[in-house]
PDB file of C-alpha atoms in Angstrom:
ATOM      1  CA  MET J1051      32.799 -86.210 -82.444  1.00 47.00           C
ATOM      2  CA  ALA J1052      30.063 -83.719 -83.106  1.00 48.00           C
ATOM      3  CA  SER J1053      31.082 -80.194 -83.930  1.00 50.00           C
ATOM      4  CA  THR J1054      30.600 -77.490 -81.247  1.00 52.00           C
ATOM      5  CA  ARG J1055      30.721 -74.577 -83.627  1.00 51.00           C
ATOM      6  CA  LYS J1056      27.697 -72.358 -83.568  1.00 51.00           C
ATOM      7  CA  PRO J1057      26.030 -71.738 -86.874  1.00 52.00           C
ATOM      8  CA  THR J1058      26.320 -68.218 -88.002  1.00 50.00           C
ATOM      9  CA  PHE J1059      24.459 -66.405 -90.600  1.00 48.00           C
ATOM     10  CA  LYS J1060      26.078 -63.516 -92.297  1.00 51.00           C
ATOM     11  CA  PRO J1061      23.811 -60.958 -93.818  1.00 50.00           C
ATOM     12  CA  GLY J1062      24.179 -60.210 -97.419  1.00 49.00           C
ATOM     13  CA  THR J1063      25.106 -63.825 -98.450  1.00 47.00           C
ATOM     14  CA  ASP J1064      22.992 -66.406-100.139  1.00 47.00           C
ATOM     15  CA  ALA J1065      21.547 -69.117 -97.933  1.00 43.00           C
ATOM     16  CA  ALA J1066      21.750 -72.826 -98.763  1.00 43.00           C
ATOM     17  CA  LYS J1067      19.308 -73.908-101.326  1.00 45.00           C
ATOM     18  CA  PRO J1068      16.386 -76.009-100.208  1.00 44.00           C
ATOM     19  CA  ALA J1069      16.479 -79.694-100.787  1.00 45.00           C
ATOM     20  CA  SER J1070      13.301 -79.672-102.648  1.00 44.00           C
ATOM     21  CA  GLY J1071      12.678 -77.376-105.359  1.00 43.00           C
ATOM     22  CA  GLY J1072      11.656 -73.936-104.224  1.00 44.00           C
ATOM     23  CA  THR J1073      12.425 -70.417-104.932  1.00 43.00           C
ATOM     24  CA  VAL J1074      15.189 -68.609-103.182  1.00 42.00           C
ATOM     25  CA  ARG J1075      14.409 -65.075-101.840  1.00 45.00           C
ATOM     26  CA  SER J1076      16.649 -62.189-102.661  1.00 45.00           C
ATOM     27  CA  GLY J1077      19.663 -61.445-100.379  1.00 46.00           C
ATOM     28  CA  ALA J1078      18.635 -57.791 -99.757  1.00 44.00           C
ATOM     29  CA  ALA J1079      15.288 -58.744 -98.231  1.00 42.00           C
ATOM     30  CA  GLU J1080      16.715 -61.442 -96.076  1.00 45.00           C
ATOM     31  CA  SER J1081      19.530 -59.294 -94.681  1.00 44.00           C
ATOM     32  CA  THR J1082      17.145 -57.040 -92.786  1.00 43.00           C
ATOM     33  CA  ALA J1083      15.324 -59.961 -91.144  1.00 44.00           C
ATOM     34  CA  VAL J1084      18.194 -62.192 -90.100  1.00 47.00           C
ATOM     35  CA  ILE J1085      19.475 -61.743 -86.480  1.00 46.00           C
ATOM     36  CA  SER J1086      22.721 -63.161 -85.302  1.00 47.00           C
ATOM     37  CA  ALA J1087      22.133 -66.093 -82.990  1.00 45.00           C
ATOM     38  CA  GLU J1088      25.287 -65.232 -80.991  1.00 50.00           C
ATOM     39  CA  ARG J1089      24.101 -61.697 -80.209  1.00 51.00           C
ATOM     40  CA  SER J1090      20.676 -62.950 -79.184  1.00 54.00           C
ATOM     41  CA  VAL J1091      22.179 -65.354 -76.680  1.00 52.00           C
ATOM     42  CA  GLN J1092      24.373 -62.609 -75.158  1.00 58.00           C
ATOM     43  CA  ALA J1093      21.409 -60.201 -74.851  1.00 57.00           C
ATOM     44  CA  VAL J1094      19.315 -62.812 -73.130  1.00 52.00           C
ATOM     45  CA  GLU J1095      22.098 -63.476 -70.655  1.00 62.00           C
ATOM     46  CA  ALA J1096      22.483 -59.741 -69.913  1.00 62.00           C
ATOM     47  CA  GLU J1097      18.762 -59.325 -69.370  1.00 60.00           C
ATOM     48  CA  ARG J1098      18.721 -62.353 -67.061  1.00 64.00           C
ATOM     49  CA  LYS J1099      21.493 -60.888 -64.867  1.00 61.00           C
ATOM     50  CA  ALA J1100      19.929 -57.433 -64.743  1.00 58.00           C
ATOM     51  CA  ALA J1101      16.435 -58.642 -63.888  1.00 54.00           C
ATOM     52  CA  PRO J1102      17.059 -59.603 -60.208  1.00 55.00           C
ATOM     53  CA  SER J1103      18.711 -56.246 -59.389  1.00 56.00           C
ATOM     54  CA  GLU J1104      15.891 -54.300 -60.999  1.00 55.00           C
ATOM     55  CA  ALA J1105      13.381 -56.441 -59.152  1.00 53.00           C
ATOM     56  CA  LYS J1106      15.183 -55.759 -55.854  1.00 54.00           C
ATOM     57  CA  LYS J1107      15.199 -52.018 -56.537  1.00 56.00           C
ATOM     58  CA  SER J1108      11.510 -51.980 -57.376  1.00 54.00           C
ATOM     59  CA  SER J1109      10.750 -54.132 -54.328  1.00 54.00           C
ATOM     60  CA  ALA J1110      12.763 -51.818 -52.027  1.00 51.00           C
ATOM     61  CA  ALA J1111      11.048 -48.739 -53.474  1.00 51.00           C
ATOM     62  CA  GLY J1112       7.673 -50.319 -52.902  1.00 52.00           C
ATOM     63  CA  LYS J1113       8.508 -51.199 -49.351  1.00 52.00           C
ATOM     64  CA  ALA J1114       9.770 -47.646 -48.752  1.00 49.00           C
ATOM     65  CA  LYS J1115       6.531 -46.233 -50.094  1.00 50.00           C
ATOM     66  CA  THR J1116       4.362 -48.425 -47.914  1.00 49.00           C
ATOM     67  CA  ALA J1117       6.581 -48.326 -44.807  1.00 47.00           C
ATOM     68  CA  ALA J1118       6.013 -44.670 -43.887  1.00 47.00           C
ATOM     69  CA  PRO J1119       2.239 -44.690 -44.007  1.00 49.00           C
ATOM     70  CA  ARG J1120       2.183 -47.995 -42.185  1.00 50.00           C
ATOM     71  CA  SER J1121       4.436 -46.663 -39.379  1.00 49.00           C
ATOM     72  CA  ARG J1122       2.303 -43.534 -39.051  1.00 53.00           C
ATOM     73  CA  SER J1123      -0.848 -45.518 -38.937  1.00 56.00           C
ATOM     74  CA  ASN J1124       0.579 -47.706 -36.167  1.00 68.00           C
ATOM     75  CA  VAL J1125       1.211 -44.738 -33.723  1.00 67.00           C
ATOM     76  CA  ILE J1126      -1.354 -44.717 -30.882  1.00 70.00           C
ATOM     77  CA  ALA J1127      -2.137 -41.329 -29.284  1.00 66.00           C
ATOM     78  CA  PHE J1128      -2.708 -41.794 -25.538  1.00 66.00           C
ATOM     79  CA  PRO J1129      -4.787 -39.136 -23.697  1.00 72.00           C
ATOM     80  CA  GLU J1130      -2.944 -36.748 -21.307  1.00 71.00           C
ATOM     81  CA  PRO J1131      -3.133 -37.934 -17.679  1.00 80.00           C
ATOM     82  CA  ARG J1132      -5.793 -36.178 -15.635  1.00 79.00           C
ATOM     83  CA  HIS J1133      -3.431 -35.032 -12.886  1.00 79.00           C
ATOM     84  CA  ARG J1134      -1.254 -33.254 -15.451  1.00 80.00           C
ATOM     85  CA  ARG J1135      -4.229 -31.383 -16.848  1.00 78.00           C
ATOM     86  CA  THR J1136      -5.321 -30.451 -13.315  1.00 86.00           C
ATOM     87  CA  ARG J1137      -1.859 -29.272 -12.350  1.00 83.00           C
ATOM     88  CA  ARG J1138      -1.584 -27.174 -15.502  1.00 79.00           C
ATOM     89  CA  HIS J1139      -4.956 -25.571 -14.824  1.00 79.00           C
ATOM     90  CA  VAL J1140      -3.993 -24.838 -11.213  1.00 84.00           C
ATOM     91  CA  VAL J1141      -0.711 -23.245 -12.274  1.00 85.00           C
ATOM     92  CA  TRP J1142      -2.419 -21.028 -14.814  1.00 83.00           C
ATOM     93  CA  THR J1143      -5.094 -20.060 -12.308  1.00 86.00           C
ATOM     94  CA  LEU J1144      -2.471 -19.087  -9.739  1.00 86.00           C
ATOM     95  CA  LEU J1145      -0.576 -17.037 -12.291  1.00 85.00           C
ATOM     96  CA  VAL J1146      -3.734 -15.155 -13.219  1.00 83.00           C
ATOM     97  CA  VAL J1147      -4.590 -14.533  -9.536  1.00 82.00           C
ATOM     98  CA  VAL J1148      -1.063 -13.288  -8.785  1.00 83.00           C
ATOM     99  CA  ALA J1149      -1.187 -10.966 -11.768  1.00 76.00           C
ATOM    100  CA  VAL J1150      -4.557  -9.556 -10.691  1.00 75.00           C
ATOM    101  CA  VAL J1151      -3.386  -9.063  -7.088  1.00 76.00           C
ATOM    102  CA  ALA J1152      -0.214  -7.358  -8.306  1.00 68.00           C
ATOM    103  CA  VAL J1153      -2.249  -4.963 -10.409  1.00 66.00           C
ATOM    104  CA  VAL J1154      -4.578  -4.205  -7.488  1.00 65.00           C
ATOM    105  CA  ILE J1155      -1.670  -3.603  -5.090  1.00 65.00           C
ATOM    106  CA  ALA J1156       0.128  -1.408  -7.583  1.00 58.00           C
ATOM    107  CA  GLY J1157      -3.048   0.581  -8.079  1.00 58.00           C
ATOM    108  CA  ALA J1158      -3.508   0.985  -4.326  1.00 56.00           C
ATOM    109  CA  VAL J1159       0.106   1.970  -3.687  1.00 58.00           C
ATOM    110  CA  PHE J1160       0.248   4.598  -6.386  1.00 57.00           C
ATOM    111  CA  SER J1161      -3.385   5.674  -6.535  1.00 64.00           C
ATOM    112  CA  PRO J1162      -3.946   9.384  -5.876  1.00 69.00           C
ATOM    113  CA  ALA J1163      -7.333   8.436  -4.406  1.00 75.00           C
ATOM    114  CA  LEU J1164      -5.478   7.231  -1.262  1.00 83.00           C
ATOM    115  CA  ALA J1165      -3.380  10.362  -0.841  1.00 90.00           C
ATOM    116  CA  VAL J1166      -2.991  11.735   2.700  1.00 94.00           C
ATOM    117  CA  ARG J1167      -5.243  14.749   3.168  1.00 94.00           C
ATOM    118  CA  SER J1168      -5.612  14.886   6.967  1.00 95.00           C
ATOM    119  CA  ILE J1169      -3.325  13.962   9.896  1.00 96.00           C
ATOM    120  CA  THR J1170      -4.767  13.161  13.313  1.00 96.00           C
ATOM    121  CA  VAL J1171      -2.451  13.187  16.351  1.00 97.00           C
ATOM    122  CA  ASP J1172      -2.941  11.679  19.816  1.00 96.00           C
ATOM    123  CA  GLY J1173      -0.759  11.027  22.887  1.00 95.00           C
ATOM    124  CA  THR J1174       0.656  14.548  23.200  1.00 95.00           C
ATOM    125  CA  LYS J1175       0.974  16.401  26.510  1.00 93.00           C
ATOM    126  CA  LEU J1176       4.134  18.436  26.214  1.00 92.00           C
ATOM    127  CA  LEU J1177       3.475  19.171  22.549  1.00 94.00           C
ATOM    128  CA  THR J1178       0.381  20.388  20.763  1.00 94.00           C
ATOM    129  CA  PRO J1179      -1.132  18.325  17.926  1.00 95.00           C
ATOM    130  CA  ASP J1180      -0.520  21.280  15.600  1.00 96.00           C
ATOM    131  CA  ALA J1181       3.225  21.059  16.216  1.00 96.00           C
ATOM    132  CA  VAL J1182       3.252  17.398  15.162  1.00 97.00           C
ATOM    133  CA  GLN J1183       1.051  18.056  12.131  1.00 96.00           C
ATOM    134  CA  ASN J1184       3.310  20.872  10.975  1.00 96.00           C
ATOM    135  CA  ALA J1185       6.317  18.577  11.226  1.00 96.00           C
ATOM    136  CA  LEU J1186       4.565  16.017   8.998  1.00 96.00           C
ATOM    137  CA  THR J1187       3.471  18.321   6.181  1.00 95.00           C
ATOM    138  CA  LYS J1188       5.773  16.462   3.760  1.00 95.00           C
ATOM    139  CA  VAL J1189       3.624  13.324   3.872  1.00 95.00           C
ATOM    140  CA  LYS J1190       0.510  15.157   2.791  1.00 94.00           C
ATOM    141  CA  GLY J1191      -0.468  14.252  -0.751  1.00 92.00           C
ATOM    142  CA  LYS J1192       1.483  11.004  -0.546  1.00 92.00           C
ATOM    143  CA  PRO J1193      -0.475   7.714  -0.964  1.00 91.00           C
ATOM    144  CA  LEU J1194      -1.185   6.093   2.412  1.00 91.00           C
ATOM    145  CA  PRO J1195       0.523   2.763   1.558  1.00 89.00           C
ATOM    146  CA  GLN J1196       3.764   4.619   0.839  1.00 91.00           C
ATOM    147  CA  VAL J1197       3.942   6.346   4.250  1.00 94.00           C
ATOM    148  CA  THR J1198       6.154   4.402   6.686  1.00 95.00           C
ATOM    149  CA  GLU J1199       6.775   4.718  10.422  1.00 96.00           C
ATOM    150  CA  GLN J1200      10.468   5.253   9.766  1.00 96.00           C
ATOM    151  CA  GLU J1201       9.671   8.242   7.594  1.00 96.00           C
ATOM    152  CA  VAL J1202       7.318   9.697  10.228  1.00 97.00           C
ATOM    153  CA  ASN J1203       9.870   9.237  13.032  1.00 97.00           C
ATOM    154  CA  ASP J1204      12.576  10.860  10.916  1.00 97.00           C
ATOM    155  CA  LEU J1205      10.356  13.880  10.338  1.00 97.00           C
ATOM    156  CA  LEU J1206       9.594  14.133  14.078  1.00 97.00           C
ATOM    157  CA  LYS J1207      13.238  14.039  15.195  1.00 96.00           C
ATOM    158  CA  PRO J1208      13.472  17.835  15.541  1.00 96.00           C
ATOM    159  CA  LEU J1209      10.750  17.585  18.200  1.00 96.00           C
ATOM    160  CA  VAL J1210      12.834  16.399  21.148  1.00 95.00           C
ATOM    161  CA  GLN J1211       9.712  15.741  23.201  1.00 95.00           C
ATOM    162  CA  VAL J1212       8.829  12.795  20.927  1.00 96.00           C
ATOM    163  CA  ARG J1213      10.418   9.512  21.916  1.00 95.00           C
ATOM    164  CA  SER J1214       8.758   7.499  19.148  1.00 96.00           C
ATOM    165  CA  ALA J1215       5.629   7.386  16.996  1.00 97.00           C
ATOM    166  CA  THR J1216       3.466   4.781  15.342  1.00 97.00           C
ATOM    167  CA  ILE J1217       1.041   5.314  12.493  1.00 96.00           C
ATOM    168  CA  GLU J1218      -2.311   3.945  11.453  1.00 95.00           C
ATOM    169  CA  ALA J1219      -3.792   4.377   7.984  1.00 93.00           C
ATOM    170  CA  ARG J1220      -7.463   5.184   7.790  1.00 92.00           C
ATOM    171  CA  PRO J1221      -8.492   5.048   4.121  1.00 89.00           C
ATOM    172  CA  PRO J1222      -9.183   6.803   2.012  1.00 90.00           C
ATOM    173  CA  SER J1223      -7.152   9.832   3.152  1.00 92.00           C
ATOM    174  CA  GLU J1224      -6.551   9.990   6.945  1.00 95.00           C
ATOM    175  CA  LEU J1225      -3.272   9.241   8.723  1.00 96.00           C
ATOM    176  CA  LEU J1226      -3.459   8.662  12.489  1.00 97.00           C
ATOM    177  CA  VAL J1227      -0.209   9.272  14.405  1.00 97.00           C
ATOM    178  CA  HIS J1228       0.212   7.854  17.925  1.00 97.00           C
ATOM    179  CA  VAL J1229       2.920   9.848  19.705  1.00 97.00           C
ATOM    180  CA  GLU J1230       4.889   8.532  22.688  1.00 97.00           C
ATOM    181  CA  GLU J1231       6.427  11.489  24.410  1.00 96.00           C
ATOM    182  CA  ARG J1232       9.398  11.571  26.723  1.00 96.00           C
ATOM    183  CA  VAL J1233       8.420  11.827  30.382  1.00 94.00           C
ATOM    184  CA  PRO J1234       9.980  14.644  32.415  1.00 95.00           C
ATOM    185  CA  VAL J1235      11.255  13.460  35.795  1.00 95.00           C
ATOM    186  CA  ALA J1236      12.955  16.533  37.264  1.00 94.00           C
ATOM    187  CA  LEU J1237      13.702  20.224  36.989  1.00 94.00           C
ATOM    188  CA  LEU J1238      17.118  21.790  36.594  1.00 92.00           C
ATOM    189  CA  LYS J1239      17.848  25.398  37.555  1.00 88.00           C
ATOM    190  CA  GLN J1240      18.991  27.434  34.566  1.00 84.00           C
ATOM    191  CA  GLY J1241      19.346  31.122  35.286  1.00 84.00           C
ATOM    192  CA  ALA J1242      15.977  32.528  36.279  1.00 86.00           C
ATOM    193  CA  SER J1243      13.989  29.633  34.802  1.00 90.00           C
ATOM    194  CA  PHE J1244      13.687  25.910  35.264  1.00 92.00           C
ATOM    195  CA  VAL J1245      14.305  23.271  32.592  1.00 92.00           C
ATOM    196  CA  MET J1246      12.339  20.038  32.476  1.00 93.00           C
ATOM    197  CA  VAL J1247      14.471  16.963  31.749  1.00 94.00           C
ATOM    198  CA  ASP J1248      13.739  13.260  31.291  1.00 95.00           C
ATOM    199  CA  VAL J1249      15.717  10.272  32.537  1.00 93.00           C
ATOM    200  CA  ASP J1250      18.217  10.722  29.692  1.00 93.00           C
ATOM    201  CA  GLY J1251      18.775  14.403  30.497  1.00 91.00           C
ATOM    202  CA  VAL J1252      16.943  15.591  27.368  1.00 93.00           C
ATOM    203  CA  GLN J1253      15.566  19.098  27.895  1.00 92.00           C
ATOM    204  CA  LEU J1254      11.839  19.013  27.209  1.00 93.00           C
ATOM    205  CA  GLY J1255      10.743  22.550  28.063  1.00 90.00           C
ATOM    206  CA  THR J1256      11.084  25.430  30.468  1.00 90.00           C
ATOM    207  CA  ALA J1257       9.043  26.881  33.295  1.00 89.00           C
ATOM    208  CA  LYS J1258       9.238  30.251  35.004  1.00 90.00           C
ATOM    209  CA  ASP J1259       7.987  29.025  38.391  1.00 89.00           C
ATOM    210  CA  GLN J1260       8.877  25.738  40.044  1.00 87.00           C
ATOM    211  CA  ALA J1261       5.501  25.616  41.753  1.00 87.00           C
ATOM    212  CA  THR J1262       3.735  25.320  38.386  1.00 89.00           C
ATOM    213  CA  VAL J1263       5.474  22.044  37.530  1.00 90.00           C
ATOM    214  CA  PRO J1264       4.969  19.064  39.907  1.00 91.00           C
ATOM    215  CA  LEU J1265       8.534  17.796  39.600  1.00 94.00           C
ATOM    216  CA  PRO J1266      11.460  17.695  42.068  1.00 95.00           C
ATOM    217  CA  LEU J1267      14.381  20.007  41.602  1.00 94.00           C
ATOM    218  CA  ILE J1268      17.820  18.504  41.130  1.00 90.00           C
ATOM    219  CA  ASP J1269      20.236  21.090  42.494  1.00 75.00           C
ATOM    220  CA  ALA J1270      23.015  20.365  40.042  1.00 65.00           C
ATOM    221  CA  GLY J1271      22.507  22.869  37.214  1.00 57.00           C
ATOM    222  CA  ALA J1272      21.519  22.273  33.601  1.00 54.00           C
ATOM    223  CA  GLY J1273      25.064  21.226  32.667  1.00 57.00           C
ATOM    224  CA  ALA J1274      25.106  18.268  35.055  1.00 71.00           C
ATOM    225  CA  THR J1275      23.006  15.881  32.935  1.00 76.00           C
ATOM    226  CA  ASN J1276      26.010  13.750  31.933  1.00 75.00           C
ATOM    227  CA  THR J1277      27.344  13.175  35.449  1.00 84.00           C
ATOM    228  CA  GLY J1278      27.064   9.943  37.384  1.00 86.00           C
ATOM    229  CA  LEU J1279      25.134  11.622  40.179  1.00 88.00           C
ATOM    230  CA  PHE J1280      22.497  12.964  37.793  1.00 91.00           C
ATOM    231  CA  LYS J1281      22.026   9.549  36.160  1.00 91.00           C
ATOM    232  CA  ALA J1282      21.624   7.891  39.576  1.00 91.00           C
ATOM    233  CA  ILE J1283      19.041  10.452  40.752  1.00 93.00           C
ATOM    234  CA  ALA J1284      17.152  10.436  37.404  1.00 93.00           C
ATOM    235  CA  ALA J1285      16.945   6.630  37.432  1.00 93.00           C
ATOM    236  CA  VAL J1286      15.328   6.766  40.895  1.00 94.00           C
ATOM    237  CA  LEU J1287      12.835   9.462  39.879  1.00 95.00           C
ATOM    238  CA  ASP J1288      11.947   7.595  36.676  1.00 95.00           C
ATOM    239  CA  THR J1289      10.898   4.579  38.778  1.00 95.00           C
ATOM    240  CA  LEU J1290       8.433   6.460  40.983  1.00 96.00           C
ATOM    241  CA  PRO J1291       4.700   6.433  40.159  1.00 94.00           C
ATOM    242  CA  ALA J1292       3.372   9.752  38.857  1.00 93.00           C
ATOM    243  CA  ASP J1293       1.412  10.552  42.037  1.00 94.00           C
ATOM    244  CA  VAL J1294       4.463   9.884  44.257  1.00 95.00           C
ATOM    245  CA  LEU J1295       6.755  11.900  41.964  1.00 95.00           C
ATOM    246  CA  ALA J1296       4.387  14.846  42.209  1.00 94.00           C
ATOM    247  CA  ARG J1297       4.904  14.947  46.007  1.00 95.00           C
ATOM    248  CA  MET J1298       8.687  15.377  45.683  1.00 95.00           C
ATOM    249  CA  SER J1299      10.308  18.772  46.175  1.00 95.00           C
ATOM    250  CA  THR J1300      14.021  18.093  45.615  1.00 94.00           C
ATOM    251  CA  ALA J1301      16.367  15.213  44.850  1.00 94.00           C
ATOM    252  CA  SER J1302      20.049  14.983  45.712  1.00 91.00           C
ATOM    253  CA  ALA J1303      22.851  12.472  46.162  1.00 90.00           C
ATOM    254  CA  ALA J1304      26.172  12.598  48.004  1.00 89.00           C
ATOM    255  CA  SER J1305      27.206   9.603  45.857  1.00 90.00           C
ATOM    256  CA  PRO J1306      25.455   7.181  43.457  1.00 89.00           C
ATOM    257  CA  ASP J1307      24.832   4.925  46.487  1.00 92.00           C
ATOM    258  CA  ALA J1308      23.302   7.654  48.683  1.00 93.00           C
ATOM    259  CA  VAL J1309      20.290   9.141  46.913  1.00 94.00           C
ATOM    260  CA  GLU J1310      17.873  11.212  49.026  1.00 94.00           C
ATOM    261  CA  LEU J1311      14.542  12.779  48.212  1.00 96.00           C
ATOM    262  CA  LYS J1312      12.629  15.594  49.903  1.00 96.00           C
ATOM    263  CA  LEU J1313       8.851  15.726  49.963  1.00 96.00           C
ATOM    264  CA  VAL J1314       6.946  18.991  49.632  1.00 94.00           C
ATOM    265  CA  ASP J1315       5.972  18.691  53.325  1.00 93.00           C
ATOM    266  CA  GLY J1316       9.654  18.615  54.316  1.00 94.00           C
ATOM    267  CA  LYS J1317       9.964  14.881  55.063  1.00 95.00           C
ATOM    268  CA  THR J1318      12.986  12.938  53.831  1.00 96.00           C
ATOM    269  CA  VAL J1319      13.168   9.706  51.817  1.00 97.00           C
ATOM    270  CA  VAL J1320      16.362   7.685  52.265  1.00 96.00           C
ATOM    271  CA  TRP J1321      16.706   5.704  49.043  1.00 96.00           C
ATOM    272  CA  GLY J1322      20.273   4.447  48.947  1.00 94.00           C
ATOM    273  CA  ASN J1323      21.622   3.017  45.664  1.00 91.00           C
ATOM    274  CA  ALA J1324      19.834   2.147  42.422  1.00 85.00           C
ATOM    275  CA  GLU J1325      19.459  -1.553  43.186  1.00 90.00           C
ATOM    276  CA  ASP J1326      15.935  -2.978  43.619  1.00 94.00           C
ATOM    277  CA  LYS J1327      14.516   0.373  42.559  1.00 93.00           C
ATOM    278  CA  GLU J1328      11.134  -1.092  41.531  1.00 95.00           C
ATOM    279  CA  LEU J1329      10.767  -2.781  44.918  1.00 96.00           C
ATOM    280  CA  LYS J1330      11.843   0.415  46.714  1.00 96.00           C
ATOM    281  CA  ALA J1331       9.266   2.432  44.775  1.00 96.00           C
ATOM    282  CA  LYS J1332       6.478   0.057  45.873  1.00 96.00           C
ATOM    283  CA  ALA J1333       7.679   0.185  49.503  1.00 96.00           C
ATOM    284  CA  LEU J1334       7.734   3.999  49.495  1.00 96.00           C
ATOM    285  CA  GLU J1335       4.273   4.150  47.933  1.00 95.00           C
ATOM    286  CA  ALA J1336       2.943   1.869  50.687  1.00 95.00           C
ATOM    287  CA  LEU J1337       4.563   3.961  53.462  1.00 95.00           C
ATOM    288  CA  LEU J1338       3.130   7.193  52.102  1.00 95.00           C
ATOM    289  CA  LYS J1339      -0.358   5.673  52.062  1.00 93.00           C
ATOM    290  CA  MET J1340      -0.211   4.791  55.746  1.00 92.00           C
ATOM    291  CA  PRO J1341      -2.503   6.998  57.870  1.00 90.00           C
ATOM    292  CA  ALA J1342      -0.655   9.589  59.934  1.00 86.00           C
ATOM    293  CA  ASP J1343      -0.532   9.102  63.680  1.00 88.00           C
ATOM    294  CA  PRO J1344      -0.293  12.410  65.589  1.00 87.00           C
ATOM    295  CA  LYS J1345       1.252  10.619  68.515  1.00 89.00           C
ATOM    296  CA  VAL J1346       4.067   9.197  66.363  1.00 88.00           C
ATOM    297  CA  PRO J1347       5.150  11.871  63.896  1.00 91.00           C
ATOM    298  CA  VAL J1348       7.174  10.696  60.872  1.00 93.00           C
ATOM    299  CA  SER J1349      10.015  12.720  59.435  1.00 95.00           C
ATOM    300  CA  VAL J1350      11.979  10.006  57.541  1.00 96.00           C
ATOM    301  CA  TYR J1351      10.955   7.204  55.215  1.00 97.00           C
ATOM    302  CA  ASP J1352      13.785   4.719  54.818  1.00 96.00           C
ATOM    303  CA  VAL J1353      13.491   2.261  51.884  1.00 96.00           C
ATOM    304  CA  SER J1354      17.201   1.592  51.430  1.00 95.00           C
ATOM    305  CA  VAL J1355      16.419  -2.017  52.458  1.00 95.00           C
ATOM    306  CA  PRO J1356      13.120  -2.457  50.585  1.00 95.00           C
ATOM    307  CA  ARG J1357      12.157  -5.742  52.243  1.00 94.00           C
ATOM    308  CA  HIS J1358      12.401  -4.064  55.639  1.00 94.00           C
ATOM    309  CA  PRO J1359      11.359  -0.409  55.200  1.00 95.00           C
ATOM    310  CA  PHE J1360      10.765   1.753  58.242  1.00 94.00           C
ATOM    311  CA  THR J1361       9.894   5.252  59.299  1.00 94.00           C
ATOM    312  CA  LYS J1362      11.237   7.444  62.090  1.00 91.00           C
TER     313      LYS J1362
END
């Protein structure tokens, strides 16, 4: 059987002599050039095992280097949809417009150029325009947009003749005030003078002579404005047209259901209760417009049943 032993060469020993005659080289020179066959085989095996792993590493690194640029180059940038661009432009435009309007409004509200410098008053009969203007001196110098009707009405509360007021701004500096006054419906005797009152019993002024004020006298005294009789009489007088009211001399009531009026010519108006007062006022107005007949004198106008009024 053939031998399986591997030949080894040990450095520093003499090699076998050649078969034919030749010179043998010195052992020192040969020792540096001889390589062990066993070590060479082991090194080759180690290099063979390490080669695939190194190749895999280098291959993976190469793929990693080329993968990123390739993925970036494969991204496709699509254009933004048109409706999104339009919507964005519209939103920005609206924001700019709102900002501009806000600045303009703020400038108008706080601008001293729109400050109130003059106050014009209309609708006054019991009061003078100067009295209303004096009551509103606090709004002078204030910008027109900042003046409110509530503020004006609060300032006019001390003037009992004013029921309400509305305002109108007239740029750059004029404030127009429309006054709605309370309407006096009767006179109340108070000492030596007469007090004008409205339907709510609010005292609106005084008069020295009853003949100077075309209003009927309620013979109940100035302290009777909260009684049921006064409220019933005042409600009747408040319903009458101004020209009919001016023809009344006195108003009285035995009870809230028995109101009577006296005309300046001495004739009597039987009114009754406060029901259907608008219809009764129209019936009385029609009776007073009827031409007088000397042959049939009239002393009483009865409108207590307004659908069937009569005279006697």
